[in-house]
């Protein structure tokens, strides 16, 4: 039996809604699911979500909510009301905060907990948390377990952490991987990156592609390359 084909999301990391929607129209039926992160949401607000939903697209609101539980409850509820299908919180906000997000989002919007940002490696994480980090994968797994215990639908992690999460938490717990790069592409500000093919083989549920598509000379061609790698790995 072949693997389940992961869903590929494109990150609309723009400060202009016009620029983001131009890409959406260019990609057309090649992409049905888009990530709206802090940059676009701060500049365009709820209109970014409404514009995508008006075209029948699904929306991942990657806002990485991190505040007191009551505030996160209300923010997650607002995300669901807008029509988002996925929303992120920081797992390090604690179990009570993650649980509040799940309650606020309700059944229509799944909550994914961010474990360790893919821009961080052990040295940077040790600086932030003021203790030695010998095994960054162990920290990711610890936060993933916390997130699941609080009712999160899944986690956001690096591609290198997927196998451990799958082994410990099973197939029913969703995994989303950012930091997707082609083998011949620059890493930019990401550290723990993975190719579309490798992410699909690892068994992710969702992968987010950004600059390899959005900054490509031909975004449609780049998106077709991503989808071809995913399809090949999923067979």
Coordinates of C-alpha atoms in Angstrom, one line a residue:
X1 CA 0.0 0.0 0.0
X2 CA 1.3 3.5 -0.9
X3 CA 1.8 6.3 1.5
X4 CA -0.9 8.9 2.0
X5 CA -0.1 11.9 -0.2
X6 CA 0.6 14.9 2.1
X7 CA -1.2 18.2 1.4
X8 CA 1.1 21.0 0.0
X9 CA 0.4 24.5 1.2
X10 CA 1.9 27.6 -0.2
X11 CA 3.0 30.4 2.2
X12 CA 1.8 33.8 1.2
X13 CA 4.6 35.6 2.9
X14 CA 3.9 39.0 1.4
X15 CA 3.2 42.4 3.0
X16 CA 0.7 43.1 0.2
X17 CA -2.6 41.2 -0.2
X18 CA -2.5 42.2 -3.9
X19 CA 0.8 40.5 -4.4
X20 CA -0.4 37.4 -2.5
X21 CA -3.6 37.1 -4.5
X22 CA -1.7 37.6 -7.7
X23 CA 0.3 34.4 -6.9
X24 CA -2.9 32.6 -5.9
X25 CA -4.4 33.4 -9.3
X26 CA -1.2 32.4 -11.1
X27 CA -1.1 29.0 -9.4
X28 CA -4.8 28.4 -10.0
X29 CA -5.8 24.8 -9.5
X30 CA -2.2 23.7 -8.6
X31 CA -2.8 24.8 -5.0
X32 CA -5.9 24.7 -2.8
X33 CA -4.4 25.5 0.6
X34 CA -2.5 28.6 1.6
X35 CA -0.7 29.8 4.7
X36 CA -1.3 33.3 5.9
X37 CA 1.4 34.2 8.4
X38 CA 2.1 37.2 10.6
X39 CA 3.4 39.4 7.8
X40 CA 0.3 39.3 5.6
X41 CA -2.1 39.1 8.5
X42 CA -0.6 42.3 10.1
X43 CA -0.7 44.2 6.8
X44 CA -4.1 42.9 5.4
X45 CA -5.9 41.5 8.4
X46 CA -9.0 39.3 8.1
X47 CA -9.4 40.4 4.5
X48 CA -6.5 38.0 3.6
X49 CA -8.5 35.1 4.9
X50 CA -11.8 36.3 3.4
X51 CA -10.2 36.8 0.0
X52 CA -8.9 33.2 -0.1
X53 CA -12.1 31.7 1.3
X54 CA -14.0 33.6 -1.4
X55 CA -12.0 31.7 -4.0
X56 CA -12.8 28.4 -2.3
X57 CA -9.3 28.0 -0.9
X58 CA -8.5 26.6 2.5
X59 CA -6.5 28.7 4.9
X60 CA -3.8 27.9 7.4
X61 CA -3.5 30.9 9.8
X62 CA 0.1 30.6 11.1
X63 CA -0.1 33.2 13.8
X64 CA 1.8 31.1 16.5
X65 CA -0.5 32.3 19.3
X66 CA 1.3 32.6 22.6
X67 CA -0.4 34.4 25.5
X68 CA -2.5 33.8 28.5
X69 CA -5.1 31.0 28.0
X70 CA -8.1 33.4 27.9
X71 CA -6.6 35.6 25.2
X72 CA -5.6 32.6 23.2
X73 CA -9.1 31.1 23.5
X74 CA -10.6 34.2 22.1
X75 CA -8.0 34.6 19.3
X76 CA -8.5 30.9 18.2
X77 CA -12.2 31.4 18.3
X78 CA -11.8 34.4 16.0
X79 CA -9.6 32.4 13.6
X80 CA -12.3 29.7 13.3
X81 CA -15.0 32.3 12.8
X82 CA -13.0 33.7 9.9
X83 CA -13.0 30.3 8.3
X84 CA -9.4 29.1 8.9
X85 CA -8.9 25.3 8.7
X86 CA -5.7 25.3 10.7
X87 CA -4.2 27.7 13.3
X88 CA -0.9 27.5 15.2
X89 CA 0.0 28.1 18.8
X90 CA 3.4 27.8 20.5
X91 CA 3.6 24.5 22.5
X92 CA 5.9 26.2 25.0
X93 CA 2.9 28.3 26.0
X94 CA 2.0 25.3 28.2
X95 CA -0.8 22.7 28.3
X96 CA -3.5 25.1 29.6
X97 CA -2.9 27.6 26.8
X98 CA -2.9 24.9 24.1
X99 CA -6.1 23.4 25.6
X100 CA -7.7 26.9 25.6
X101 CA -6.8 27.2 21.9
X102 CA -8.4 23.9 21.1
X103 CA -11.6 24.8 22.9
X104 CA -11.7 28.2 21.2
X105 CA -11.1 26.9 17.7
X106 CA -13.8 24.3 18.0
X107 CA -14.4 21.4 15.6
X108 CA -14.0 23.4 12.4
X109 CA -10.4 24.6 12.9
X110 CA -7.6 22.3 13.9
X111 CA -4.9 23.5 16.3
X112 CA -1.3 22.7 15.6
X113 CA 1.4 23.3 18.2
X114 CA 4.7 24.7 17.1
X115 CA 7.5 22.7 18.8
X116 CA 10.9 24.2 17.9
X117 CA 11.3 26.6 15.1
X118 CA 13.2 25.3 12.1
X119 CA 15.4 28.4 12.2
X120 CA 16.8 27.2 15.5
X121 CA 19.6 24.6 16.2
X122 CA 20.8 23.3 19.5
X123 CA 23.1 26.2 20.2
X124 CA 20.4 28.9 19.6
X125 CA 17.8 26.9 21.6
X126 CA 20.2 26.5 24.5
X127 CA 20.7 30.3 24.5
X128 CA 17.0 30.9 24.6
X129 CA 16.2 28.3 27.3
X130 CA 19.4 28.9 29.3
X131 CA 20.4 25.3 29.6
X132 CA 22.4 22.8 27.5
X133 CA 20.5 21.2 24.6
X134 CA 22.2 17.9 23.7
X135 CA 19.3 16.5 21.7
X136 CA 17.0 18.9 19.9
X137 CA 14.8 16.0 18.8
X138 CA 14.2 15.1 22.4
X139 CA 12.9 18.6 23.1
X140 CA 10.6 18.5 20.0
X141 CA 9.2 15.1 21.2
X142 CA 8.6 16.5 24.7
X143 CA 6.7 19.4 23.4
X144 CA 4.7 17.2 21.0
X145 CA 3.6 15.0 23.9
X146 CA 2.6 18.1 25.8
X147 CA 0.6 19.3 22.8
X148 CA -1.2 16.0 22.3
X149 CA -2.1 15.7 26.0
X150 CA -3.7 19.2 25.7
X151 CA -5.8 18.1 22.8
X152 CA -3.9 19.6 19.8
X153 CA -4.6 18.0 16.5
X154 CA -0.9 17.9 15.7
X155 CA 2.4 19.7 15.7
X156 CA 4.7 21.8 13.5
X157 CA 8.2 20.4 13.4
X158 CA 11.3 20.0 11.2
X159 CA 11.4 17.1 8.7
X160 CA 14.1 15.4 10.7
X161 CA 11.8 15.1 13.7
X162 CA 8.9 13.4 11.9
X163 CA 10.0 9.8 12.3
X164 CA 10.4 10.1 16.1
X165 CA 7.0 11.8 16.5
X166 CA 5.4 9.1 14.3
X167 CA 7.0 6.4 16.3
X168 CA 6.0 7.8 19.7
X169 CA 2.6 9.3 18.9
X170 CA 1.3 7.3 16.0
X171 CA -0.4 8.1 12.7
X172 CA -3.5 9.8 14.1
X173 CA -1.5 12.9 15.3
X174 CA -1.0 15.4 12.4
X175 CA 2.5 16.6 11.4
X176 CA 3.1 19.8 9.4
X177 CA 6.6 20.5 8.2
X178 CA 7.9 23.9 7.0
X179 CA 11.4 24.7 5.8
X180 CA 10.9 22.8 2.5
X181 CA 13.7 23.3 0.0
X182 CA 14.7 21.7 -3.2
X183 CA 18.0 19.8 -3.0
X184 CA 19.7 22.4 -5.2
X185 CA 18.1 25.5 -3.4
X186 CA 19.6 27.8 -0.8
X187 CA 18.6 27.3 2.9
X188 CA 18.1 31.1 3.4
X189 CA 17.3 31.7 7.1
X190 CA 16.2 28.1 7.7
X191 CA 18.6 25.6 9.4
X192 CA 16.8 22.3 9.6
X193 CA 15.4 21.9 6.1
X194 CA 14.0 19.0 4.0
X195 CA 13.1 18.4 0.4
X196 CA 9.5 17.8 -0.7
X197 CA 10.4 14.2 -1.6
X198 CA 12.0 13.5 1.8
X199 CA 9.1 15.1 3.7
X200 CA 6.6 13.0 1.8
X201 CA 8.6 9.8 2.5
X202 CA 8.8 10.7 6.2
X203 CA 5.0 10.6 6.3
X204 CA 4.0 14.2 6.9
X205 CA 0.4 15.2 6.7
X206 CA 1.1 18.8 5.5
X207 CA 4.1 20.6 4.1
X208 CA 4.5 24.3 3.6
X209 CA 6.5 25.6 0.7
X210 CA 7.5 29.2 0.5
X211 CA 10.4 30.9 -1.4
X212 CA 11.1 27.9 -3.6
X213 CA 7.7 28.7 -5.2
X214 CA 7.0 32.3 -4.4
X215 CA 10.4 33.6 -5.5
X216 CA 10.8 31.3 -8.5
X217 CA 11.0 32.8 -12.0
X218 CA 8.1 30.6 -12.9
X219 CA 6.0 29.8 -9.8
X220 CA 3.7 27.3 -11.6
X221 CA 6.7 25.3 -12.9
X222 CA 8.2 25.3 -9.4
X223 CA 4.9 24.2 -7.9
X224 CA 4.6 21.4 -10.4
X225 CA 8.1 20.3 -9.4
X226 CA 7.1 20.2 -5.8
X227 CA 3.9 18.2 -6.6
X228 CA 5.9 15.8 -8.8
X229 CA 8.4 15.0 -6.0
X230 CA 5.5 14.5 -3.5
X231 CA 3.6 12.2 -5.8
X232 CA 6.7 10.1 -6.6
X233 CA 7.5 9.7 -2.9
X234 CA 4.0 8.8 -2.0
X235 CA 3.6 6.0 -4.5

